[in-house]
Coordinates of C-alpha atoms and ligand atoms in Angstrom, one line a residue:
M1 CA 1.6 -2.6 7.4
C2 CA 1.1 -4.8 10.1
G3 CA -1.1 -5.4 13.5
I4 CA -0.1 -3.6 16.9
V5 CA -1.7 -4.8 20.1
G6 CA -0.6 -3.6 23.6
Y7 CA -2.1 -4.1 26.7
V8 CA -1.9 -3.3 30.5
G9 CA -4.1 -4.3 32.9
P10 CA -6.0 -6.8 35.2
Q11 CA -6.7 -9.3 32.5
D12 CA -4.5 -11.9 31.4
A13 CA -2.5 -10.3 29.1
R14 CA -1.5 -13.1 26.9
D15 CA -5.3 -13.8 26.1
V16 CA -6.0 -9.8 25.5
V17 CA -3.1 -9.9 23.0
L18 CA -3.8 -13.0 21.3
E19 CA -7.6 -11.8 20.6
G20 CA -6.5 -8.4 19.3
L21 CA -3.8 -9.6 16.9
R22 CA -6.6 -12.3 15.6
R23 CA -8.7 -9.5 14.7
L24 CA -5.7 -7.5 12.8
E25 CA -4.4 -10.5 11.0
Y26 CA -5.7 -8.8 7.7
R27 CA -2.9 -6.4 8.4
G28 CA -0.2 -9.1 8.0
Y29 CA 0.1 -12.3 8.3
D30 CA 4.0 -13.0 7.5
S31 CA 4.7 -13.7 11.0
A32 CA 3.3 -13.4 14.3
G33 CA 4.9 -12.8 17.9
I34 CA 4.3 -11.5 21.8
A35 CA 6.3 -10.6 24.7
V36 CA 5.0 -10.5 28.1
L37 CA 6.6 -8.9 31.1
A38 CA 6.2 -11.1 34.0
D39 CA 8.0 -11.3 37.5
G40 CA 10.5 -8.6 35.9
E41 CA 11.5 -10.5 33.2
L42 CA 10.4 -10.4 29.6
T43 CA 9.4 -13.7 27.8
T44 CA 8.8 -13.8 24.1
A45 CA 7.3 -16.3 21.6
K46 CA 7.1 -15.6 17.9
K47 CA 6.8 -17.5 14.7
A48 CA 6.9 -17.0 11.1
G49 CA 3.3 -17.5 9.2
K50 CA -0.3 -17.0 10.2
L51 CA -1.1 -16.4 13.8
A52 CA -2.1 -20.3 14.2
N53 CA 1.4 -21.4 13.4
L54 CA 2.3 -18.8 16.8
E55 CA -0.9 -20.5 18.8
K56 CA 0.9 -23.8 18.0
V57 CA 3.7 -22.3 19.7
L58 CA 2.1 -21.1 23.0
A59 CA -0.2 -24.1 22.9
E60 CA 3.1 -26.2 23.4
R61 CA 5.4 -23.9 25.5
P62 CA 2.9 -21.5 27.1
L63 CA 4.0 -17.9 28.2
P64 CA 3.8 -16.9 31.6
A65 CA 0.5 -15.2 33.1
A66 CA 1.4 -11.4 32.8
T67 CA -0.8 -8.1 33.1
T68 CA 1.7 -6.2 30.3
A69 CA 2.0 -7.7 26.9
I70 CA 2.7 -6.5 23.5
G71 CA 2.2 -8.4 20.2
H72 CA 2.5 -8.1 16.2
T73 CA 1.5 -9.5 13.4
R74 CA 3.9 -8.5 10.4
W75 CA 3.7 -7.9 6.8
A76 CA 7.5 -7.9 5.7
T77 CA 9.4 -4.9 4.4
H78 CA 13.1 -5.7 5.3
G79 CA 13.9 -9.6 5.7
G80 CA 12.1 -12.4 4.8
P81 CA 9.1 -13.6 6.6
T82 CA 11.3 -15.9 9.3
D83 CA 11.1 -16.4 12.7
R84 CA 14.4 -14.4 13.3
N85 CA 12.7 -11.3 11.8
A86 CA 9.6 -11.8 13.5
H87 CA 8.2 -9.2 16.0
P88 CA 8.7 -8.4 18.8
H89 CA 12.7 -7.7 18.5
V90 CA 14.5 -7.9 21.9
S91 CA 17.6 -5.4 22.9
A92 CA 21.3 -7.4 23.2
D93 CA 20.6 -7.2 26.8
G94 CA 17.3 -8.5 26.8
R95 CA 15.6 -5.5 29.0
V96 CA 13.3 -3.9 26.0
A97 CA 11.0 -5.9 23.7
V98 CA 9.8 -3.1 20.5
V99 CA 7.2 -4.4 17.3
H100 CA 7.2 -2.1 14.7
N101 CA 5.0 -0.9 12.0
G102 CA 6.2 1.1 9.2
I103 CA 10.1 1.5 7.7
I104 CA 12.8 2.9 9.4
E105 CA 14.5 4.6 6.6
N106 CA 18.1 5.3 8.3
F107 CA 18.5 1.8 10.0
A108 CA 21.2 1.0 8.0
V109 CA 23.4 3.9 9.3
L110 CA 22.5 3.3 12.9
R111 CA 22.5 -0.1 12.8
A112 CA 26.4 0.2 11.7
E113 CA 26.7 2.7 14.7
C114 CA 25.1 0.3 16.9
E115 CA 27.6 -2.8 15.3
R116 CA 30.6 -0.4 16.1
A117 CA 29.6 -0.4 19.7
G118 CA 29.7 -4.2 19.4
I119 CA 26.0 -5.2 19.3
E120 CA 25.1 -8.1 17.2
F121 CA 22.0 -8.7 15.2
T122 CA 19.7 -11.7 14.8
S123 CA 17.5 -10.3 12.1
E124 CA 17.6 -8.6 9.1
T125 CA 14.6 -6.2 9.8
D126 CA 14.9 -2.3 10.1
T127 CA 13.4 -2.6 13.2
E128 CA 15.7 -4.5 15.4
V129 CA 17.8 -1.7 15.7
A130 CA 15.2 0.6 17.7
G131 CA 15.6 -1.9 20.5
H132 CA 18.9 -1.5 20.8
L133 CA 18.7 2.5 20.8
L134 CA 16.0 2.4 23.2
A135 CA 17.9 0.0 25.8
A136 CA 20.8 2.4 25.4
A137 CA 18.8 5.3 25.7
Y138 CA 16.9 3.9 28.5
A139 CA 20.4 3.6 30.3
E140 CA 21.3 7.4 29.8
A141 CA 17.6 8.6 30.7
P142 CA 17.0 10.0 34.4
E143 CA 15.7 7.6 36.8
G144 CA 12.2 7.5 38.0
E145 CA 8.6 7.9 36.1
G146 CA 8.5 8.6 32.6
R147 CA 12.2 7.2 32.1
L148 CA 11.0 4.3 29.4
A149 CA 9.0 7.6 27.3
E150 CA 12.2 10.0 27.3
A151 CA 14.4 7.5 26.4
M152 CA 11.4 6.5 23.4
R153 CA 11.5 10.8 22.8
A154 CA 15.2 10.1 22.5
V155 CA 15.1 7.6 19.6
C156 CA 12.1 8.9 17.5
R157 CA 14.2 12.0 17.3
R158 CA 17.2 10.3 15.8
L159 CA 14.5 7.9 13.4
E160 CA 13.6 8.8 9.4
G161 CA 10.9 6.9 7.8
A162 CA 7.5 5.9 9.2
F163 CA 7.3 4.1 12.4
T164 CA 4.7 3.0 15.0
L165 CA 6.8 1.5 17.8
V166 CA 5.3 0.3 21.3
A167 CA 7.9 -1.0 23.5
T168 CA 7.8 -2.7 26.8
H169 CA 11.1 -2.7 29.6
A170 CA 11.6 -5.7 32.1
A171 CA 12.2 -2.6 34.5
E172 CA 8.8 -0.8 34.1
P173 CA 6.3 -3.5 34.6
G174 CA 2.6 -2.1 34.3
T175 CA 4.0 0.5 31.4
L176 CA 4.0 0.7 27.7
V177 CA 5.6 3.3 25.7
A178 CA 4.8 3.6 22.2
A179 CA 5.3 6.1 19.6
R180 CA 3.9 7.4 16.0
R181 CA 5.1 8.9 13.0
S182 CA 3.2 8.5 9.2
S183 CA 1.9 5.4 11.1
P184 CA -1.0 4.3 12.5
L185 CA -1.6 3.9 16.8
V186 CA -4.9 4.5 18.5
V187 CA -5.1 4.1 22.4
G188 CA -8.1 2.0 24.1
I189 CA -9.4 3.2 27.5
G190 CA -11.5 0.9 29.7
E191 CA -12.5 -0.8 32.9
T192 CA -13.0 -4.3 34.2
A193 CA -16.7 -5.2 35.4
D194 CA -15.1 -4.3 38.8
G195 CA -14.1 -0.5 38.0
T196 CA -10.0 -1.2 37.5
P197 CA -9.0 0.3 34.6
E198 CA -7.4 -1.4 31.8
Y199 CA -5.3 0.4 29.0
F200 CA -4.5 -0.6 25.5
L201 CA -2.7 0.0 22.0
G202 CA -3.7 -0.5 18.4
S203 CA -2.6 -0.4 14.8
D204 CA -6.8 0.3 14.6
V205 CA -9.6 -0.2 17.0
A206 CA -10.3 -3.6 15.9
A207 CA -7.5 -4.4 18.3
F208 CA -9.7 -3.6 21.5
I209 CA -13.3 -3.3 20.2
G210 CA -14.1 -6.3 22.1
H211 CA -13.1 -4.4 25.2
T212 CA -13.9 -0.6 24.9
R213 CA -15.4 1.7 22.6
N214 CA -13.4 4.5 24.4
A215 CA -10.0 5.7 22.3
L216 CA -7.6 8.3 21.7
E217 CA -6.5 9.2 18.7
L218 CA -3.0 10.3 18.5
G219 CA -1.1 12.9 16.1
Q220 CA 1.8 12.9 14.2
D221 CA 5.1 12.7 16.0
Q222 CA 3.7 11.6 19.7
V223 CA 4.7 9.5 22.1
V224 CA 2.3 7.8 24.3
E225 CA 3.0 6.8 27.9
I226 CA 0.1 4.3 29.1
D227 CA 0.9 3.3 32.7
R228 CA -1.8 1.5 35.5
T229 CA -1.2 3.7 37.9
R230 CA -0.8 7.1 36.5
G231 CA -2.7 6.4 33.1
V232 CA -2.2 8.3 29.8
T233 CA 0.5 10.6 29.2
V234 CA 0.9 11.8 25.6
T235 CA 4.2 14.4 24.5
D236 CA 5.3 15.1 21.2
F237 CA 9.2 14.1 20.4
S238 CA 10.7 16.9 22.3
G239 CA 8.7 16.2 25.2
R240 CA 6.2 19.2 25.6
S241 CA 2.8 17.8 26.6
V242 CA 0.0 17.2 24.3
E243 CA -4.1 16.9 24.7
P244 CA -5.0 13.8 22.9
T245 CA -8.5 13.6 20.8
A246 CA -10.7 11.2 22.4
Y247 CA -13.6 9.4 21.0
T248 CA -16.1 6.8 20.9
V249 CA -15.9 4.3 18.5
D250 CA -19.7 3.5 16.8
W251 CA -19.3 0.1 15.4
D252 CA -18.9 -3.4 16.8
A253 CA -16.3 -6.2 16.8
A254 CA -17.5 -8.0 13.7
A255 CA -17.3 -5.1 11.6
A256 CA -14.1 -4.4 13.2
E257 CA -12.2 -6.7 11.1
K258 CA -12.7 -4.7 7.8
G259 CA -11.7 -1.7 9.9
G260 CA -15.7 -0.6 9.8
Y261 CA -16.2 -1.1 5.8
D262 CA -19.0 -3.0 4.5
W263 CA -16.4 -4.8 2.2
F264 CA -12.9 -5.1 2.3
M265 CA -12.8 -3.5 -1.2
L266 CA -14.1 -0.6 0.2
K267 CA -11.1 -0.1 2.9
E268 CA -8.8 -0.7 0.4
I269 CA -9.8 1.6 -1.6
A270 CA -9.7 4.4 1.4
E271 CA -6.4 3.1 2.0
Q272 CA -4.8 4.3 -1.5
P273 CA -3.5 7.2 -0.4
Q274 CA -1.5 5.8 2.1
A275 CA -0.5 2.7 -0.3
I276 CA 0.7 5.4 -2.9
A277 CA 2.7 7.2 0.0
D278 CA 4.3 4.0 1.6
T279 CA 5.6 3.2 -2.0
L280 CA 7.4 6.3 -2.9
L281 CA 8.5 6.1 1.0
G282 CA 12.3 6.0 0.8
R283 CA 13.1 6.3 -2.7
L284 CA 12.5 9.9 -3.4
G285 CA 16.0 11.3 -2.3
E286 CA 16.4 14.5 -0.8
H287 CA 17.7 16.5 -3.7
G288 CA 14.8 15.4 -6.0
N289 CA 16.5 12.2 -7.1
L290 CA 15.7 8.7 -6.8
V291 CA 16.8 6.4 -4.6
L292 CA 16.0 2.7 -5.6
D293 CA 18.3 0.4 -3.5
E294 CA 16.2 -2.7 -4.1
V295 CA 17.2 -2.7 -7.8
R296 CA 20.1 -5.1 -8.1
L297 CA 21.3 -4.4 -11.5
S298 CA 24.4 -2.0 -12.5
D299 CA 24.4 1.2 -13.7
Q300 CA 25.9 -0.3 -17.0
E301 CA 23.3 -3.6 -17.4
L302 CA 20.9 -0.4 -16.9
R303 CA 22.5 2.0 -19.7
D304 CA 22.9 -1.2 -22.0
I305 CA 19.2 -1.9 -22.3
D306 CA 17.8 -1.4 -25.3
K307 CA 14.2 -2.9 -24.8
I308 CA 11.4 -3.2 -22.4
F309 CA 9.0 -5.8 -22.0
V310 CA 6.4 -5.8 -19.3
V311 CA 4.9 -8.5 -18.9
S312 CA 2.0 -9.1 -16.1
C313 CA -2.1 -10.2 -15.9
G314 CA -5.2 -8.8 -15.4
T315 CA -5.4 -5.7 -13.7
S316 CA -1.2 -5.5 -13.3
Y317 CA -1.3 -6.0 -17.1
H318 CA -3.3 -2.4 -17.3
A319 CA -0.3 -1.2 -14.8
G320 CA 2.0 -2.5 -17.8
L321 CA 0.4 -0.2 -20.2
I322 CA 0.2 2.7 -18.5
A323 CA 4.0 2.1 -17.4
K324 CA 4.3 2.0 -21.4
Y325 CA 3.7 5.9 -21.9
A326 CA 5.6 6.7 -19.1
I327 CA 8.6 4.9 -19.6
E328 CA 8.9 6.0 -23.3
H329 CA 8.4 9.5 -23.0
W330 CA 10.8 9.7 -20.3
T331 CA 13.5 7.3 -21.2
R332 CA 13.1 6.8 -25.3
I333 CA 13.4 3.1 -24.7
P334 CA 11.3 1.0 -26.7
V335 CA 8.5 -0.8 -24.5
E336 CA 6.3 -3.7 -25.4
V337 CA 3.4 -4.7 -23.2
E338 CA 2.2 -8.5 -23.2
V339 CA -0.2 -10.2 -21.4
A340 CA 2.2 -13.4 -19.2
S341 CA 0.3 -16.2 -20.6
E342 CA 0.4 -14.8 -24.1
F343 CA 4.6 -13.7 -24.1
R344 CA 5.8 -17.2 -23.2
Y345 CA 4.0 -19.2 -26.0
R346 CA 5.1 -16.5 -28.5
D347 CA 8.9 -16.4 -29.1
P348 CA 9.3 -13.4 -28.1
V349 CA 12.7 -11.3 -29.3
L350 CA 14.6 -11.6 -25.9
D351 CA 18.4 -11.1 -25.2
R352 CA 21.0 -9.8 -23.1
S353 CA 20.2 -5.8 -23.7
T354 CA 16.3 -6.4 -23.0
L355 CA 14.9 -5.6 -19.4
V356 CA 11.7 -7.8 -19.0
I357 CA 9.7 -6.0 -16.0
V358 CA 7.2 -8.5 -14.6
I359 CA 4.1 -7.2 -12.4
S360 CA 2.3 -9.6 -9.5
Q361 CA 0.6 -8.4 -6.3
S362 CA 1.0 -11.8 -4.9
G363 CA 4.4 -12.6 -6.4
E364 CA 2.8 -16.0 -7.3
T365 CA 0.8 -15.6 -10.1
M366 CA 1.7 -18.4 -12.1
D367 CA 1.6 -17.1 -15.7
T368 CA 3.6 -14.3 -15.3
L369 CA 6.4 -16.6 -13.2
M370 CA 6.7 -19.0 -16.1
A371 CA 7.2 -15.9 -18.6
L372 CA 10.0 -14.8 -16.2
R373 CA 11.8 -18.2 -16.4
H374 CA 11.2 -18.3 -20.0
A375 CA 12.4 -14.1 -20.0
K376 CA 15.4 -15.6 -17.7
E377 CA 16.6 -18.7 -20.4
Q378 CA 16.9 -16.4 -23.1
K379 CA 19.3 -14.5 -20.9
A380 CA 17.0 -11.3 -20.4
R381 CA 17.3 -9.2 -17.3
V382 CA 14.1 -9.2 -15.0
L383 CA 12.8 -6.8 -12.3
A384 CA 10.0 -7.6 -10.5
I385 CA 7.1 -5.5 -9.2
C386 CA 5.7 -7.2 -6.6
N387 CA 3.7 -6.5 -3.3
A388 CA 4.4 -9.4 -1.0
N389 CA 7.8 -9.8 0.0
G390 CA 9.9 -12.9 -0.3
S391 CA 7.3 -14.2 -3.0
T392 CA 8.6 -16.1 -5.3
I393 CA 8.4 -13.7 -8.5
P394 CA 11.2 -11.5 -6.8
R395 CA 12.9 -14.2 -5.5
E396 CA 13.8 -15.3 -8.9
S397 CA 14.0 -12.1 -10.6
D398 CA 17.6 -9.9 -11.1
A399 CA 16.0 -7.3 -9.1
V400 CA 13.0 -6.1 -7.1
L401 CA 10.7 -3.0 -6.4
Y402 CA 8.2 -3.4 -3.9
T403 CA 5.0 -1.7 -3.7
H404 CA 3.7 -1.2 -0.1
A405 CA 0.2 -1.5 -0.5
G406 CA -0.1 -3.9 2.2
P407 CA -2.2 -7.0 1.9
E408 CA -4.7 -6.6 -0.3
I409 CA -7.8 -9.1 0.5
A410 CA -10.3 -8.0 -1.6
V411 CA -10.2 -10.1 -4.8
A412 CA -10.5 -7.3 -7.2
S413 CA -7.2 -5.1 -6.9
T414 CA -7.3 -1.8 -6.4
K415 CA -4.7 -0.5 -4.0
A416 CA -2.1 -2.7 -5.2
F417 CA -2.7 -1.4 -8.6
L418 CA -2.2 2.0 -8.0
S419 CA 1.1 1.2 -6.3
Q420 CA 2.0 -0.8 -9.0
I421 CA 1.6 2.1 -11.4
V422 CA 3.4 4.1 -9.1
A423 CA 6.2 1.8 -8.9
C424 CA 6.3 1.8 -12.8
Y425 CA 7.0 5.8 -12.5
L426 CA 9.3 5.3 -10.4
V427 CA 11.3 2.4 -12.6
G428 CA 10.7 4.9 -15.7
L429 CA 12.3 7.7 -13.7
F430 CA 15.2 5.5 -12.5
L431 CA 16.3 4.4 -15.7
A432 CA 16.1 8.0 -17.0
Q433 CA 18.4 8.8 -14.0
V434 CA 20.7 6.4 -15.0
R435 CA 20.9 7.1 -18.6
G436 CA 21.0 10.8 -18.3
M437 CA 17.9 11.3 -20.4
K438 CA 16.5 13.7 -17.9
F439 CA 18.2 16.6 -16.0
E440 CA 18.3 16.6 -12.5
D441 CA 15.7 19.3 -11.9
E442 CA 13.4 17.7 -14.7
I443 CA 13.5 14.5 -12.3
A444 CA 12.9 16.7 -9.3
A445 CA 10.0 18.3 -10.8
I446 CA 8.3 14.9 -11.5
V447 CA 9.1 13.7 -8.2
D448 CA 7.5 17.0 -6.7
D449 CA 3.9 15.8 -8.8
L450 CA 4.3 11.8 -7.5
R451 CA 4.7 13.5 -3.7
K452 CA 1.3 15.2 -4.5
L453 CA -0.5 11.8 -5.6
P454 CA -1.6 10.7 -2.0
D455 CA -3.3 14.0 -1.8
A456 CA -4.8 14.1 -5.0
V457 CA -6.1 10.7 -4.5
A458 CA -7.7 11.4 -0.7
R459 CA -9.6 14.6 -2.8
V460 CA -11.1 12.2 -5.2
L461 CA -12.3 9.9 -2.2
E462 CA -13.8 13.2 -0.3
S463 CA -16.3 13.6 -3.8
M464 CA -17.5 9.9 -3.7
D465 CA -21.1 10.4 -2.9
E466 CA -22.7 11.2 -6.5
V467 CA -20.5 8.4 -8.1
R468 CA -22.1 5.6 -5.6
A469 CA -25.6 7.2 -6.4
L470 CA -24.7 6.9 -10.2
G471 CA -23.5 3.3 -9.4
R472 CA -27.1 2.5 -7.6
S473 CA -28.4 4.1 -10.9
L474 CA -26.9 1.5 -13.1
A475 CA -27.4 -1.5 -11.4
D476 CA -29.7 -2.7 -14.2
A477 CA -27.5 -1.9 -17.4
G478 CA -26.4 -4.5 -19.9
T479 CA -23.6 -3.3 -21.7
V480 CA -21.6 -0.5 -20.4
L481 CA -18.4 0.9 -22.5
F482 CA -15.8 2.9 -21.6
L483 CA -13.3 5.2 -23.4
G484 CA -10.5 6.8 -23.3
R485 CA -6.9 8.2 -25.0
H486 CA -3.3 8.2 -24.5
V487 CA -3.2 7.0 -20.7
G488 CA -6.9 6.8 -20.6
F489 CA -7.3 4.0 -22.8
P490 CA -5.9 1.6 -20.0
V491 CA -7.6 3.1 -17.6
A492 CA -10.6 2.8 -19.4
L493 CA -9.9 -1.0 -19.8
E494 CA -9.5 -1.3 -15.9
G495 CA -12.5 0.6 -15.7
A496 CA -14.1 -2.4 -17.8
L497 CA -12.9 -5.0 -15.8
K498 CA -13.9 -3.9 -12.7
L499 CA -17.3 -4.2 -13.8
K500 CA -17.1 -7.5 -15.0
E501 CA -15.1 -8.8 -12.3
L502 CA -17.3 -7.4 -9.5
A503 CA -20.8 -6.9 -11.1
Y504 CA -20.9 -9.3 -13.9
I505 CA -22.2 -6.5 -16.4
H506 CA -20.6 -6.9 -19.9
A507 CA -18.1 -4.0 -20.2
E508 CA -15.8 -3.0 -23.0
G509 CA -13.1 -0.5 -23.0
F510 CA -11.9 1.1 -26.0
A511 CA -9.4 3.4 -27.4
A512 CA -11.8 6.7 -28.4
G513 CA -10.7 6.9 -31.8
E514 CA -11.0 3.1 -32.1
L515 CA -14.8 3.8 -32.1
K516 CA -15.8 5.0 -35.3
H517 CA -14.1 1.6 -36.5
G518 CA -16.9 -0.8 -35.1
P519 CA -17.9 -0.7 -31.4
I520 CA -20.0 2.6 -32.1
A521 CA -22.3 0.2 -33.6
V522 CA -23.1 -1.4 -30.1
I523 CA -24.2 1.9 -28.5
D524 CA -28.0 2.3 -28.3
Q525 CA -30.3 4.8 -26.6
G526 CA -29.4 5.0 -23.3
T527 CA -26.1 3.1 -23.3
P528 CA -24.3 4.1 -20.3
V529 CA -20.6 5.5 -21.9
V530 CA -17.9 6.3 -19.5
V531 CA -15.3 8.7 -20.9
I532 CA -12.2 9.3 -19.2
V533 CA -11.2 12.8 -20.4
P534 CA -7.3 14.0 -20.5
S535 CA -6.2 17.3 -19.1
P536 CA -6.8 20.0 -21.5
R537 CA -2.8 20.7 -20.7
S538 CA -2.1 17.3 -22.2
R539 CA -1.8 17.6 -25.9
E540 CA -4.5 20.0 -27.1
S541 CA -5.2 17.6 -29.8
V542 CA -5.9 14.8 -27.7
H543 CA -8.5 16.7 -24.9
G544 CA -10.6 18.2 -28.4
K545 CA -10.8 14.5 -29.7
V546 CA -11.8 12.8 -26.5
V547 CA -14.1 16.1 -26.6
S548 CA -15.3 15.3 -29.8
N549 CA -15.9 11.6 -29.1
I550 CA -18.0 12.1 -26.0
Q551 CA -20.4 14.2 -28.6
E552 CA -20.6 11.4 -31.2
V553 CA -21.8 8.8 -29.0
R554 CA -24.2 11.2 -27.4
A555 CA -25.6 11.8 -30.5
R556 CA -25.6 8.2 -30.8
G557 CA -28.1 8.0 -28.0
A558 CA -25.7 7.3 -24.9
R559 CA -25.8 8.6 -21.4
T560 CA -22.3 9.8 -21.0
I561 CA -20.7 9.5 -17.8
V562 CA -17.4 12.1 -18.0
I563 CA -14.6 12.0 -15.4
A564 CA -12.6 15.5 -16.4
E565 CA -10.3 17.5 -14.3
D566 CA -11.2 20.3 -12.2
G567 CA -11.8 23.6 -14.5
D568 CA -12.6 21.7 -18.0
Q569 CA -15.4 23.6 -18.8
D570 CA -15.3 21.7 -22.3
V571 CA -16.8 18.7 -21.6
V572 CA -20.0 20.2 -19.3
P573 CA -22.4 20.6 -22.4
Y574 CA -22.1 16.9 -23.3
A575 CA -21.8 14.9 -19.9
D576 CA -25.2 13.5 -18.5
H577 CA -23.0 13.2 -15.1
L578 CA -19.5 14.8 -14.7
I579 CA -17.0 13.2 -12.3
R580 CA -14.4 15.8 -11.4
V581 CA -11.0 14.8 -10.7
P582 CA -8.1 17.1 -9.4
R583 CA -5.6 18.8 -11.9
T584 CA -2.6 16.0 -12.1
P585 CA -0.1 15.8 -15.1
T586 CA -1.0 14.0 -17.6
L587 CA 1.2 11.2 -17.4
L588 CA 0.1 10.5 -13.7
A589 CA -3.2 11.2 -14.5
P590 CA -4.4 7.1 -14.1
V591 CA -3.6 7.4 -10.5
V592 CA -6.6 9.9 -9.7
T593 CA -9.1 8.6 -12.9
T594 CA -9.3 4.9 -12.0
V595 CA -10.4 5.8 -8.6
P596 CA -13.9 6.5 -9.4
L597 CA -14.4 3.7 -11.8
Q598 CA -13.2 1.6 -8.8
V599 CA -15.9 3.0 -6.6
L600 CA -18.7 2.8 -9.2
A601 CA -18.0 -1.1 -10.0
C602 CA -17.8 -1.4 -6.2
E603 CA -21.3 0.4 -5.4
I604 CA -22.9 -1.5 -8.7
A605 CA -22.1 -4.9 -7.3
D606 CA -23.2 -4.2 -3.7
T607 CA -26.6 -2.6 -5.4
R608 CA -26.7 -5.9 -7.5
G609 CA -26.5 -8.0 -4.2
Y610 CA -23.2 -9.8 -5.1
D611 CA -20.1 -10.6 -2.8
V612 CA -17.8 -7.8 -3.7
D613 CA -14.6 -9.2 -1.7
Q614 CA -15.1 -12.8 -3.2
P615 CA -16.6 -12.3 -6.6
R616 CA -17.8 -15.8 -8.8
N617 CA -15.2 -17.8 -10.1
L618 CA -12.4 -15.8 -9.3
A619 CA -9.9 -15.9 -6.4
K620 CA -6.6 -14.3 -5.5
S621 CA -3.3 -15.5 -6.8
Ligands
LIG701 N1 9.8 -3.1 8.3 C1 9.6 -3.8 9.8 C2 9.9 -5.5 9.0 O1 9.8 -5.7 8.2 C3 7.8 -3.7 10.1 C4 6.9 -4.2 9.0 C5 5.4 -4.1 9.5 O2 5.3 -3.0 9.3 O3 5.2 -5.0 9.7 O4 9.9 -6.0 10.3

């Protein structure tokens, strides 16, 4: 994530870009920065922290007025959230300024190459290398129109990973060049009251919605040049010209802050395919192996582990429960899962060969931090799974695996949760790889399955209309039960938690097999019971037993809401409502089966008239 804005036109570019950054701040607030091009010189201002910090700097030291400017609000992935790492990054010759969204996966190799050529780097980011490479490519490119775009194409052909780049060159007033691969970028085309054309670039249309509703959508691997006199030119990375898709933005400026969604939560649910893809990005090696270079524990330390605890709170605890199934299955190491507030008070048995995995979206969850400190005092190794770069929990841990879900603004976690599950899979597979518990081709097969998850989640999201209608019909429910077995059990717990925290409806998740040992007494005529059905290709007995459980609750009057994979016909006779999800390998299924439960809870809460993003009594840590 991150917010990118660019402007070329007759207005004061400083104001246009700052306003755009304000609208995009939800995309990242580790730092903010702006570069303006005036009188053949680039001038930048940047500051760690929220945009307000940059605004203070600008009030004390204003930038020169300009008609060309770029800006960035950062969500740090490489290098802490500091002033030095803030974008824009300027090339060593001071002639190119660049902002970037995403991760340049091969930056280390490119950086080493620049350093050999005598360039001194001033930040720890992956981004800076793009500025230096652009300056060099510009020097090589033929003089004349389109020179900066030619340089951008040359650089993009060398970059791996995901990126949106926007650049300006001191010798090219009135021109901005941008590129996009697997990261968002839109162009806005407007005109001022006197009919003068003006051009905008943004991570999303929120950046310029106050100025124009005419936008161009760019495809993958495209470079766009916007120029005050020549207008917009789009090519692919090899220079072939491309016709961009024009569209009219049909929502207003206020809604744009949530990207057009009624709630941040809805937006974050929709971002889940991207969040999963970003969490996998750069971690799956070319040969199906896993590359987790932020795990700063030696292979020997990882081989010595004889026990794992996963410690976390709330929704992250459910990610931990899912992790247990996968990690034990893949590594044969015993895994215990515990809520952080219990763990630290009960004197768990820990030593040097224990690995404690702590999971926290913010990296600041106090109970989890205390559990981490307790584990370290007992000499255990600690690995953090966390979404906020540079926060306390990863800082104090021996190793960290960041989820790249982007900022999660809604209090109820959605995309961070799915990314945490994916990160847990990566840890489990990594351990299996290092300890030689799986053949390379077995790991490669699971890696292949992981790569399919973003598409599977996208497919679930496409078919949510019926789930929303079902949600509206459940708005008056008194109690809702959720049942699951195997990895479906933690999904049931998560479904119940979402409903409690958003809709304030009493909800409970149970292991389906526990039902007859007590909870089935709660079921009354019409009680909604949501059942997460495992794949028929999972252990035959597990699937069959869950189908029996559906019949048991239905026989006692329950209204059954069944989540089952495509093609599972066994459930059809017993489902009052059937929600289909794509076929997914058993251990990975929670990533898809959770999604309808999020949508359901959100719709019920909305129908009941509650603030979905900020539920009562709760706050995001
Ligand atoms: N990877 C870049 C950085 O860490 C860009 C992050 C972003 O998208 O904000 O600075």
